[in-house]
Structure formats: structure tokens, C-alpha cells
Coordinates of C-alpha atoms and ligand atoms in Angstrom, one line a residue:
X1 CA -102.7 -16.6 167.2
X2 CA -102.2 -12.8 167.3
X3 CA -103.8 -10.9 170.2
X4 CA -106.4 -9.0 168.3
X5 CA -107.3 -11.2 165.3
X6 CA -109.4 -10.1 162.3
X7 CA -112.4 -12.3 162.4
X8 CA -114.5 -13.6 159.5
X9 CA -117.9 -15.2 160.1
X10 CA -119.4 -17.3 157.2
X11 CA -123.2 -17.2 157.3
X12 CA -125.3 -14.3 158.5
X13 CA -128.2 -16.5 159.8
X14 CA -129.3 -15.8 163.4
X15 CA -126.2 -17.4 165.0
X16 CA -123.7 -15.7 162.7
X17 CA -125.4 -12.3 163.1
X18 CA -125.5 -12.6 166.9
X19 CA -121.9 -13.7 167.0
X20 CA -120.8 -10.8 164.9
X21 CA -122.6 -8.4 167.2
X22 CA -121.2 -9.9 170.4
X23 CA -117.6 -10.0 169.1
X24 CA -117.9 -6.5 167.6
X25 CA -118.9 -5.2 171.0
X26 CA -115.7 -6.6 172.3
X27 CA -113.8 -4.5 169.8
X28 CA -112.9 -7.1 167.1
X29 CA -113.1 -6.2 163.4
X30 CA -115.7 -8.6 161.8
X31 CA -116.3 -9.5 158.2
X32 CA -119.7 -11.3 157.9
X33 CA -120.3 -13.1 154.7
X34 CA -123.7 -14.4 153.6
X35 CA -124.5 -16.3 150.4
X36 CA -128.1 -14.9 150.1
X37 CA -129.0 -11.4 149.1
X38 CA -129.9 -8.9 151.8
X39 CA -133.5 -10.0 152.8
X40 CA -134.2 -6.5 154.1
X41 CA -133.9 -5.1 150.6
X42 CA -135.1 -8.1 148.5
X43 CA -138.2 -10.0 149.3
X44 CA -136.5 -13.4 149.4
X45 CA -139.0 -14.7 151.9
X46 CA -141.9 -13.8 149.6
X47 CA -144.2 -12.9 152.4
X48 CA -143.6 -16.3 154.1
X49 CA -143.4 -16.0 157.8
X50 CA -141.6 -18.9 159.3
X51 CA -141.5 -18.6 163.1
X52 CA -139.5 -20.2 165.8
X53 CA -139.8 -20.6 169.6
X54 CA -137.3 -18.5 171.5
X55 CA -136.8 -19.7 175.1
X56 CA -134.7 -18.8 178.1
X57 CA -131.3 -19.9 176.7
X58 CA -131.9 -17.6 173.7
X59 CA -133.1 -14.8 175.9
X60 CA -130.0 -15.1 178.1
X61 CA -127.7 -14.7 175.1
X62 CA -129.7 -11.8 173.8
X63 CA -129.7 -10.2 177.2
X64 CA -125.9 -10.5 177.3
X65 CA -125.7 -8.0 174.5
X66 CA -128.6 -5.9 175.9
X67 CA -131.0 -6.6 173.0
X68 CA -133.5 -8.9 174.6
X69 CA -136.1 -6.2 175.2
X70 CA -135.9 -5.0 171.7
X71 CA -136.4 -8.5 170.3
X72 CA -139.2 -9.2 172.8
X73 CA -141.3 -6.3 171.4
X74 CA -141.8 -8.4 168.2
X75 CA -142.4 -11.7 170.1
X76 CA -145.5 -13.5 171.2
X77 CA -145.5 -15.4 174.5
X78 CA -146.9 -18.9 174.4
X79 CA -147.8 -20.1 177.9
X80 CA -149.1 -23.5 177.0
X81 CA -149.6 -26.2 174.5
X82 CA -153.1 -26.7 173.2
X83 CA -153.7 -30.2 171.9
X84 CA -156.4 -30.7 169.3
X85 CA -157.8 -34.2 169.1
X86 CA -159.5 -35.7 166.0
X87 CA -162.9 -34.6 167.3
X88 CA -161.7 -31.0 167.8
X89 CA -161.6 -31.3 171.6
X90 CA -158.9 -29.1 173.1
X91 CA -156.6 -30.0 176.1
X92 CA -154.3 -27.4 177.5
X93 CA -151.0 -28.0 179.2
X94 CA -149.0 -25.2 180.7
X95 CA -145.3 -25.1 179.9
X96 CA -144.1 -24.2 183.3
X97 CA -144.8 -22.1 186.4
X98 CA -145.3 -18.4 187.0
X99 CA -146.3 -17.5 183.6
X100 CA -143.3 -19.1 182.0
X101 CA -143.5 -19.0 178.3
X102 CA -141.7 -19.8 175.1
X103 CA -141.9 -17.0 172.6
X104 CA -142.9 -17.1 169.0
X105 CA -140.6 -14.9 166.8
X106 CA -140.4 -14.5 163.1
X107 CA -137.2 -16.2 161.8
X108 CA -136.7 -13.6 159.2
X109 CA -137.6 -10.8 161.6
X110 CA -135.1 -11.8 164.3
X111 CA -132.4 -12.5 161.7
X112 CA -132.9 -9.1 160.2
X113 CA -133.0 -7.3 163.6
X114 CA -129.7 -9.0 164.5
X115 CA -128.1 -8.1 161.1
X116 CA -129.1 -4.5 161.5
X117 CA -127.8 -4.4 165.1
X118 CA -124.5 -5.9 163.9
X119 CA -124.3 -3.5 161.0
X120 CA -124.7 -0.6 163.3
X121 CA -121.3 -1.4 164.9
X122 CA -118.7 0.4 162.9
X123 CA -116.3 -2.5 163.1
X124 CA -118.7 -5.0 161.2
X125 CA -118.7 -5.3 157.4
X126 CA -121.5 -7.3 155.9
X127 CA -121.1 -8.9 152.5
X128 CA -124.4 -10.3 151.0
X129 CA -124.6 -12.5 147.9
X130 CA -121.1 -13.9 148.8
X131 CA -120.9 -17.6 148.7
X132 CA -117.9 -19.4 150.2
X133 CA -116.6 -21.9 147.8
X134 CA -113.0 -22.8 148.9
X135 CA -110.8 -22.2 151.8
X136 CA -107.0 -22.6 152.2
X137 CA -106.5 -23.7 155.8
X138 CA -102.7 -23.1 155.7
X139 CA -103.1 -19.4 154.9
X140 CA -106.7 -19.0 156.2
X141 CA -107.7 -17.6 152.9
X142 CA -111.2 -18.1 151.5
X143 CA -112.6 -17.8 148.0
X144 CA -116.0 -16.2 147.7
X145 CA -118.2 -16.0 144.6
X146 CA -120.3 -12.9 144.6
X147 CA -123.7 -12.1 143.0
X148 CA -122.0 -11.2 139.7
X149 CA -120.0 -14.4 139.6
X150 CA -116.8 -12.6 140.5
X151 CA -114.4 -14.6 142.6
X152 CA -112.8 -12.8 145.6
X153 CA -110.0 -13.9 147.9
X154 CA -110.4 -13.1 151.5
X155 CA -107.7 -13.6 154.1
X156 CA -108.5 -13.7 157.8
X157 CA -107.0 -14.7 161.2
X158 CA -110.0 -16.5 162.5
X159 CA -112.9 -18.0 160.6
X160 CA -116.2 -19.1 162.1
X161 CA -118.4 -21.4 160.1
X162 CA -121.9 -20.3 161.1
X163 CA -123.3 -21.5 157.8
X164 CA -126.0 -23.9 158.9
X165 CA -126.8 -27.6 158.8
X166 CA -125.1 -28.1 155.4
X167 CA -122.1 -25.9 156.3
X168 CA -119.6 -25.3 153.6
X169 CA -116.9 -24.6 156.1
X170 CA -117.5 -28.0 157.7
X171 CA -117.4 -29.8 154.4
X172 CA -114.1 -28.1 153.5
X173 CA -112.7 -29.1 156.9
X174 CA -113.7 -32.7 156.3
X175 CA -111.7 -32.7 153.1
X176 CA -108.5 -32.0 155.0
X177 CA -106.4 -35.2 154.9
X178 CA -104.8 -35.0 158.4
X179 CA -107.6 -33.6 160.5
X180 CA -109.4 -36.9 161.2
X181 CA -112.8 -35.3 161.4
X182 CA -115.5 -37.6 162.5
X183 CA -118.9 -36.8 161.0
X184 CA -122.4 -38.1 160.6
X185 CA -125.5 -36.7 159.1
X186 CA -128.7 -38.6 159.8
X187 CA -131.9 -38.0 158.0
X188 CA -135.1 -38.4 160.0
X189 CA -137.9 -40.4 158.6
X190 CA -140.0 -37.2 158.8
X191 CA -140.0 -34.3 156.5
X192 CA -142.1 -31.1 156.8
X193 CA -144.0 -28.5 154.9
X194 CA -145.3 -25.1 156.1
X195 CA -149.0 -24.1 155.9
X196 CA -150.7 -21.0 157.0
X197 CA -153.8 -20.1 159.1
X198 CA -154.5 -16.5 158.0
X199 CA -155.7 -13.8 160.4
X200 CA -159.4 -13.2 160.8
X201 CA -161.2 -10.3 159.1
X202 CA -160.2 -7.8 161.7
X203 CA -156.6 -9.1 162.0
X204 CA -157.5 -11.3 165.0
X205 CA -156.0 -14.7 165.7
X206 CA -158.5 -17.4 164.9
X207 CA -157.3 -19.8 167.6
X208 CA -155.9 -19.0 171.1
X209 CA -153.1 -16.6 170.5
X210 CA -150.8 -17.3 173.4
X211 CA -150.3 -21.0 172.8
X212 CA -148.5 -23.4 170.7
X213 CA -151.1 -25.6 169.0
X214 CA -150.5 -29.3 168.3
X215 CA -152.5 -31.9 166.5
X216 CA -150.7 -35.0 167.7
X217 CA -151.5 -38.0 165.4
X218 CA -148.7 -40.5 166.5
X219 CA -146.8 -40.9 163.3
X220 CA -147.4 -37.4 162.1
X221 CA -148.4 -34.1 163.6
X222 CA -149.4 -30.5 162.7
X223 CA -148.2 -27.6 164.9
X224 CA -149.1 -23.9 164.8
X225 CA -147.2 -20.9 166.2
X226 CA -148.8 -17.4 166.3
X227 CA -147.5 -14.5 164.3
X228 CA -147.9 -10.8 165.3
X229 CA -150.1 -10.1 162.2
X230 CA -152.9 -12.4 163.4
X231 CA -151.8 -15.4 161.3
X232 CA -150.4 -18.8 162.5
X233 CA -147.5 -20.5 160.8
X234 CA -148.3 -24.3 160.8
X235 CA -145.8 -27.1 160.2
X236 CA -146.9 -30.5 159.1
X237 CA -144.4 -33.2 160.1
X238 CA -144.9 -36.6 158.5
X239 CA -142.9 -39.5 157.1
X240 CA -141.4 -39.1 153.8
X241 CA -142.2 -42.7 152.8
X242 CA -144.9 -45.1 154.0
X243 CA -148.7 -45.3 154.4
X244 CA -149.5 -41.8 155.6
X245 CA -146.6 -40.0 154.0
X246 CA -145.7 -37.2 151.6
X247 CA -144.8 -39.8 149.0
X248 CA -148.1 -41.7 149.3
X249 CA -150.4 -38.7 149.4
X250 CA -150.3 -37.3 145.9
X251 CA -153.9 -37.0 144.7
X252 CA -156.3 -34.1 145.6
X253 CA -159.0 -36.5 146.8
X254 CA -156.8 -38.5 149.1
X255 CA -155.1 -35.4 150.6
X256 CA -158.5 -33.8 151.2
X257 CA -159.7 -37.0 152.9
X258 CA -156.6 -37.1 155.0
X259 CA -157.0 -33.5 156.2
X260 CA -160.7 -34.1 156.9
X261 CA -160.0 -37.3 158.9
X262 CA -157.1 -36.0 160.9
X263 CA -157.3 -32.2 161.0
X264 CA -161.0 -31.5 160.7
X265 CA -161.0 -28.5 163.0
X266 CA -158.0 -26.9 161.3
X267 CA -159.2 -27.5 157.8
X268 CA -161.6 -24.6 157.6
X269 CA -159.0 -22.2 159.0
X270 CA -156.0 -23.3 156.8
X271 CA -155.3 -21.3 153.7
X272 CA -155.5 -23.7 150.7
X273 CA -154.1 -26.7 152.6
X274 CA -154.7 -29.3 149.9
X275 CA -153.2 -27.2 147.1
X276 CA -150.3 -26.2 149.3
X277 CA -149.7 -29.8 150.3
X278 CA -149.6 -31.0 146.7
X279 CA -147.5 -28.1 145.5
X280 CA -144.8 -27.9 148.2
X281 CA -141.7 -30.0 148.2
X282 CA -141.3 -31.3 151.7
X283 CA -138.1 -30.2 153.4
X284 CA -135.9 -32.9 155.1
X285 CA -135.0 -33.0 158.7
X286 CA -131.5 -34.1 159.7
X287 CA -129.1 -34.1 162.6
X288 CA -125.4 -33.6 162.4
X289 CA -122.6 -34.8 164.7
X290 CA -119.1 -33.6 164.0
X291 CA -115.8 -33.6 165.9
X292 CA -113.5 -31.7 166.2
X293 CA -115.1 -28.3 165.7
X294 CA -111.7 -26.6 165.3
X295 CA -108.9 -26.6 162.8
X296 CA -105.5 -25.2 163.6
X297 CA -107.0 -22.9 166.3
X298 CA -108.0 -20.7 163.3
X299 CA -111.3 -22.2 162.1
X300 CA -114.3 -23.0 164.3
X301 CA -117.9 -24.2 163.8
X302 CA -120.8 -22.7 165.6
X303 CA -124.6 -23.1 165.6
X304 CA -126.3 -25.6 163.2
X305 CA -122.9 -26.0 161.4
X306 CA -121.6 -27.7 164.6
X307 CA -124.8 -29.5 165.8
X308 CA -127.8 -29.4 163.5
X309 CA -130.8 -31.0 165.3
X310 CA -134.4 -31.8 164.6
X311 CA -136.8 -29.0 165.7
X312 CA -138.9 -31.0 168.2
X313 CA -137.5 -29.3 171.3
X314 CA -137.5 -25.8 169.7
X315 CA -133.8 -25.5 170.7
X316 CA -131.7 -25.2 167.5
X317 CA -131.4 -21.5 167.4
X318 CA -131.5 -21.2 171.2
X319 CA -128.5 -23.6 171.4
X320 CA -126.7 -21.6 168.7
X321 CA -127.3 -18.4 170.7
X322 CA -126.0 -20.2 173.8
X323 CA -122.8 -21.2 171.8
X324 CA -122.2 -17.5 171.2
X325 CA -122.8 -16.4 174.8
X326 CA -120.5 -19.2 176.2
X327 CA -117.8 -18.5 173.7
X328 CA -117.8 -14.8 174.6
X329 CA -117.8 -15.5 178.3
X330 CA -114.8 -17.9 177.9
X331 CA -113.1 -15.2 175.8
X332 CA -113.6 -12.8 178.7
X333 CA -112.4 -15.2 181.3
X334 CA -109.3 -16.1 179.2
X335 CA -108.7 -12.4 178.7
X336 CA -108.7 -12.5 175.0
X337 CA -106.5 -15.6 174.6
X338 CA -108.2 -17.2 171.6
X339 CA -106.3 -20.5 171.7
X340 CA -107.5 -21.3 175.2
X341 CA -110.9 -19.9 174.5
X342 CA -111.5 -22.1 171.4
X343 CA -110.3 -25.3 173.2
X344 CA -112.6 -24.6 176.2
X345 CA -115.5 -23.7 173.9
X346 CA -115.2 -26.9 171.9
X347 CA -114.9 -29.0 175.1
X348 CA -117.9 -27.4 176.8
X349 CA -120.2 -27.1 173.8
X350 CA -119.6 -30.3 172.0
X351 CA -121.1 -32.5 174.8
X352 CA -124.0 -30.1 175.3
X353 CA -124.6 -30.1 171.6
X354 CA -124.7 -33.9 171.5
X355 CA -127.1 -33.9 174.5
X356 CA -129.7 -31.5 172.9
X357 CA -129.5 -33.3 169.6
X358 CA -130.5 -36.5 171.5
X359 CA -133.2 -34.8 173.5
X360 CA -134.7 -33.2 170.4
X361 CA -134.8 -36.5 168.5
X362 CA -136.6 -38.1 171.4
X363 CA -139.1 -35.3 171.7
X364 CA -140.9 -36.2 168.4
X365 CA -142.6 -39.1 170.2
X366 CA -143.5 -36.9 173.1
X367 CA -145.1 -34.3 170.9
X368 CA -146.7 -36.4 168.2
X369 CA -147.9 -39.4 170.3
X370 CA -147.8 -38.8 174.0
X371 CA -149.0 -35.2 174.0
X372 CA -152.5 -36.4 173.4
X373 CA -152.3 -39.4 175.9
X374 CA -154.1 -39.2 179.2
X375 CA -151.5 -41.2 181.1
X376 CA -148.8 -39.0 179.8
X377 CA -150.7 -35.9 180.8
X378 CA -151.2 -37.4 184.3
X379 CA -147.5 -38.1 184.5
X380 CA -146.8 -34.5 183.7
X381 CA -149.3 -33.3 186.4
X382 CA -147.6 -35.5 189.0
X383 CA -144.2 -34.1 188.1
X384 CA -145.5 -30.5 188.1
X385 CA -147.0 -31.0 191.6
X386 CA -143.8 -32.6 192.9
X387 CA -141.8 -29.8 191.4
X388 CA -143.9 -27.2 193.2
X389 CA -143.3 -29.0 196.5
X390 CA -139.5 -29.5 195.9
X391 CA -138.4 -27.1 193.3
X392 CA -134.7 -27.8 193.8
X393 CA -135.0 -31.5 193.8
X394 CA -137.2 -32.0 190.8
X395 CA -137.3 -29.7 187.8
X396 CA -139.2 -31.4 184.9
X397 CA -137.0 -32.1 181.9
X398 CA -138.9 -29.7 179.7
X399 CA -138.3 -26.9 182.2
X400 CA -134.6 -27.8 182.6
X401 CA -134.1 -27.5 178.8
X402 CA -136.4 -24.6 178.2
X403 CA -136.5 -22.4 181.3
X404 CA -133.3 -23.2 183.1
X405 CA -130.4 -21.7 181.1
X406 CA -128.0 -22.4 183.9
X407 CA -128.5 -26.1 183.7
X408 CA -126.3 -27.5 180.8
X409 CA -128.2 -29.6 178.3
X410 CA -125.9 -32.6 179.2
X411 CA -127.0 -32.4 182.9
X412 CA -130.7 -32.0 181.8
X413 CA -130.4 -35.2 179.7
X414 CA -128.8 -37.1 182.6
X415 CA -131.2 -36.0 185.2
X416 CA -134.1 -36.5 182.8
X417 CA -133.2 -40.1 182.3
X418 CA -133.2 -40.7 186.1
X419 CA -136.5 -38.9 186.4
X420 CA -138.0 -41.0 183.6
X421 CA -137.1 -44.2 185.4
X422 CA -138.6 -42.9 188.7
X423 CA -141.8 -41.8 187.0
X424 CA -142.1 -45.2 185.2
X425 CA -142.2 -46.7 188.7
X426 CA -144.7 -44.1 190.0
X427 CA -147.0 -44.7 187.1
X428 CA -147.1 -48.4 188.0
X429 CA -148.6 -47.6 191.5
X430 CA -152.0 -49.3 191.6
X431 CA -154.8 -47.0 190.8
X432 CA -152.5 -44.1 190.2
X433 CA -155.2 -42.4 188.1
X434 CA -157.3 -42.1 191.3
X435 CA -154.7 -41.7 194.0
X436 CA -152.1 -39.4 192.3
X437 CA -153.0 -36.5 194.6
X438 CA -152.5 -38.6 197.8
X439 CA -149.7 -37.5 200.1
X440 CA -148.3 -41.1 199.9
X441 CA -147.5 -40.6 196.2
X442 CA -145.5 -37.4 197.0
X443 CA -143.7 -39.2 199.8
X444 CA -142.8 -42.2 197.6
X445 CA -141.6 -39.8 194.9
X446 CA -139.5 -37.9 197.4
X447 CA -137.9 -41.1 198.8
X448 CA -137.1 -42.3 195.3
X449 CA -135.6 -39.0 194.2
X450 CA -133.7 -37.9 197.3
X451 CA -130.7 -40.2 196.7
X452 CA -130.8 -40.4 193.0
X453 CA -131.2 -36.9 191.7
X454 CA -128.5 -34.2 192.3
X455 CA -129.9 -31.1 193.9
X456 CA -130.1 -28.1 191.6
X457 CA -130.5 -24.6 192.8
X458 CA -132.9 -23.3 190.2
X459 CA -132.1 -19.8 188.9
X460 CA -134.7 -18.7 186.5
Ligands
FAD501 P1 -128.9 -21.0 159.6 O1 -130.1 -20.4 160.1 O2 -129.0 -22.2 158.7 O3 -128.0 -19.9 158.8 C1 -126.9 -20.2 158.1 C2 -126.6 -19.1 157.1 O4 -125.4 -19.4 156.4 C3 -127.8 -18.9 156.1 O5 -128.2 -17.5 156.0 C4 -127.1 -19.3 154.8 O6 -127.6 -18.6 153.6 C5 -125.6 -19.0 155.0 N1 -124.7 -19.9 154.2 C6 -124.9 -21.2 153.9 N2 -123.9 -21.6 153.1 C7 -123.1 -20.5 152.9 C8 -121.9 -20.3 152.1 N3 -121.3 -21.3 151.4 N4 -121.4 -19.1 152.1 C9 -122.0 -18.0 152.8 N5 -123.1 -18.2 153.5 C10 -123.6 -19.4 153.5 N6 -134.9 -23.4 166.6 C11 -135.3 -22.9 167.8 O7 -134.5 -22.5 168.6 N7 -136.7 -22.9 168.1 C12 -137.6 -23.3 167.2 O8 -138.8 -23.3 167.5 C13 -137.1 -23.9 166.0 N8 -138.0 -24.4 165.1 C14 -137.6 -24.9 163.9 C15 -138.5 -25.4 163.0 C16 -138.1 -26.0 161.8 C17 -139.1 -26.5 160.8 C18 -136.7 -26.0 161.5 C19 -136.2 -26.6 160.2 C20 -135.8 -25.5 162.4 C21 -136.2 -24.9 163.6 N9 -135.3 -24.4 164.5 C22 -135.7 -23.9 165.7 C23 -133.8 -24.5 164.3 C24 -133.3 -23.1 163.8 O9 -134.0 -22.7 162.6 C25 -131.8 -23.3 163.5 O10 -131.2 -23.9 164.6 C26 -131.2 -21.9 163.3 O11 -131.7 -21.3 162.2 C27 -129.7 -22.1 163.2 O12 -129.1 -20.9 162.9 P2 -127.7 -20.8 162.2 O13 -127.4 -19.3 162.0 O14 -126.7 -21.7 162.9 O15 -127.9 -21.5 160.8

């Protein structure tokens, strides 16, 4: 590949926009194509505020281009989970130590901020309403259809597919006869719809603002993240088929009874939940594995296009941002040698992508079922106490994933599995509910962990 390639990024979602910004700051000329119109000029989100949890991996990537503080001004810290039981009782569980928080950001807001910042670089050209339809991998020439149905050819040196879970770049790669691309897309049993809790009369939040609210109901759950305007965006995850499912609940009365039975405390706060439930088409959740991520050292996948996951760890965008940061760090260390950079990027990120896909899939049970379970909460308390005592020996899995950007997802998964086995044994100690604060429990935990868990110097 030539030394200073012209780079095209397909997809100006959060990952494509951040990648454009990072590469432009390194002096590359970037063409960024997006199939949708410019959301800053057209109201394509129609006032809907979908929000996401941004955590330390995301912040580290944003910090690498010096825009973390700008983004933070629009973000709301969530220091804890608040679990709502069916009686309306609340249980609080802090996410980590020292005021550690995950941050609620508007998806459209952060995407638009990133696009604006990318556009301010004079070496970035943004093309909205341009949908990739074909790509010739021999000549690296793409065909785009624009908003007026005109077909345009676009030749590039290096193409990134940052076009999301149903990536067109990836689908075109798969059609190549000699590339032997392994691929799987797995639909989860759950789908989701978004609901809203509007702000109070004076623009205030009607539930605790600095928290992620969960109504865990085992096979389904409702969650709510705060927005800056006083509202909460809620997401109801439930099975697509089956007894309590989107397919089964189709009548006004049964839906009303369902909300009354399971979400009684949320019901008076939600904006038209029954009508919204009946009117909205649930969106599917899927996870994607693909390998390789590269074709001819000229086309590469990034973000959801490479590793779409379910949202139960709040890591999809964070992981995509981490892809961008790692790619650019590799590019710096290989002094602009793209061939070596892309190979190393694929090697490092593929295994970490697989690990977080797995962790995210497992976390549905933790959120929807265990989050309301007393023994589970006790387990978390014991872990938190032990972590305080031995911070380098035991970092809870959630903290490794969410607050420890220097620990690769793959390592977090491996250590988390060892920790789970150890904690299973601890929870079998007789009368653990009564004796969990005894020194002997800490000592047993220490003896069990010392040889089995690699020491990690925590850098937060
Ligand atoms: P996308 O956001 O999908 O962007 C891809 C872009 O490519 C889009 O703008 C699309 O229009 C464009 N495009 C597609 N096809 C073409 C084409 N043919 N030509 C040109 N452009 C094209 N992540 C978190 O980190 N934290 C969370 O709390 C979190 N919560 C989530 C909750 C839900 C319900 C869901 C569904 C996801 C959640 N995620 C979360 C995941 C997060 O939304 C994604 O990981 C993130 O949006 C991926 O960014 P991306 O830029 O790779 O892809």
C-alpha cells in the first residue's frame, strides 16, 4: 500500500465519525460516506432521544483525540444501578469505587458532535444520503447511490466498513469467492422497544437522576437511562415469542395488565406505555462474528460491522471507540505502515471483540434475573469488600470491563471465569449470609485467589 493512502470510511455512526476524526488528525485525507441524511439538518430522530452508557474505554478513546471534556459536558454520570421490584421497593448497587460512574449520553448527540468535530478538519469530506451498494475489491472502487438516485463511483486506497451490525461492506466481502470469510449472525430471543418517562413539570427528573434504573423480571426487563432534559429513555427487553412476549401481548387490556403487574411503579411515570407498546415494532437484537476483518490489506471492518453484540454490558460503542484508539496507536507504533498496522489490529481486536460479545450475551441473565436476587447482591458485596482489601488481586468483572480500559476484554473474560468459580465456592460456605464479614471469609478468598488469579496493576 502507498505511504499516505486516501481513506474512505463507510458509515458515519459514532465509530465511523470518531475514526475519521482520529485519522484526519494524523494527516490523512478522509472521505466519510453515510447513507442517511445529515441528522443535524433534518429531524430524522423525530425528537426521540435514544441514549447509551459511555464508560472508561470510550472515554479513553475520546481523550486520545482531546474531546472527552467536550463530550462530558452533555453526559450524565450514573453512579449506581437502582433495582425496582414488583412492589416498588428500591435497591441500590454502586457500580464501583471512588465515584466511578458510567455516563448516559444521547446517541444522536454524541454522533452529531463527532461528525461536527470531524468536519472541522479540513481534510475530511462528509457525504450524506450516500448509500454504498457495490464495491470492486480489485480496484477498490465503490458505487454509491445518492439521495437523488444518482450512482457515483468512488475509488480509494483504503476502505473501512464502519457501517454497523448489518454492514454492507461486510456483506460484499462475504460474496468474494476466494476470501473464505467465516461469518455468523445470531438473533437473540429478546427484542426491544423504547419508551419514555418525560421530565416533571419543572424539567426535573422524576426518579433518581444519577442512576441506571432496572426493573429485573427474569425473562424480561425494563431499564431507564437519564437524559439532560429531565426525561428518561426506557428500553423494554423481552422475548419475541412465548408467554410474556411481544408476539403474545397484542391487546390493550392484556398489555395494561402486564404493565400493572410487572411495572406498577413505572406505569404512572411512563408516557403512553400501552399505546406505545402496541404501536411500536420491536427491534431485534443480534450478535455477529466474522473473520477475517481484512481483504487485500485494503478493506477493513471496524465497530459493529466487525463485532455486533447485544447491549447488556453497555459496551458496543465503547468497544468500537476502543477499536479506533488501538488502530491509531498501532499506526503510530508502525510509523504509518498500514499493512503491518491492519494485521496487528485484526489480531488484537478480533479476540477482544469475541470476548465482549460473549460477556454481553451472558450479562442479560445478570441484569434481568440476578440483579434483584439477594444472594447475588451478597456475592457482589463480598467481591467489593475483597477488592477494597486487595485491589490488584481482585477486580470485579464488571469493573474490569467498564472501568479498567487497560485490561483487554479477553483477559477480563478469562479472569472473570476464574473468579466466578471461586465465588461459587465462597457462596457455599455455611451461613455465608451471616458470616460474610468475618475475617475468615476474606482469608479463604485470599488463599483461593492468590494462586489462581494473575495480579493486575489497576490503572484507572
Ligand atoms: P452504527 O451506529 O450502526 O452506525 C453505522 C452507520 O453506517 C449508520 O449511521 C448507518 O446509517 C450507516 N450505514 C449503514 N449502511 C450503510 C451503507 N450501505 N452505506 C453508507 N452508510 C451506511 N453501546 C454502548 O457502548 N453503550 C450502551 O449503553 C449501548 N446501549 C445500546 C442499547 C441498544 C438498545 C442498542 C441496540 C445498542 C446499544 N449499544 C450500546 C451499542 C451501540 O449502539 C453500537 O455499538 C454503536 O452504535 C456502534 O456504532 P457503529 O458506528 O459501529 O455502528
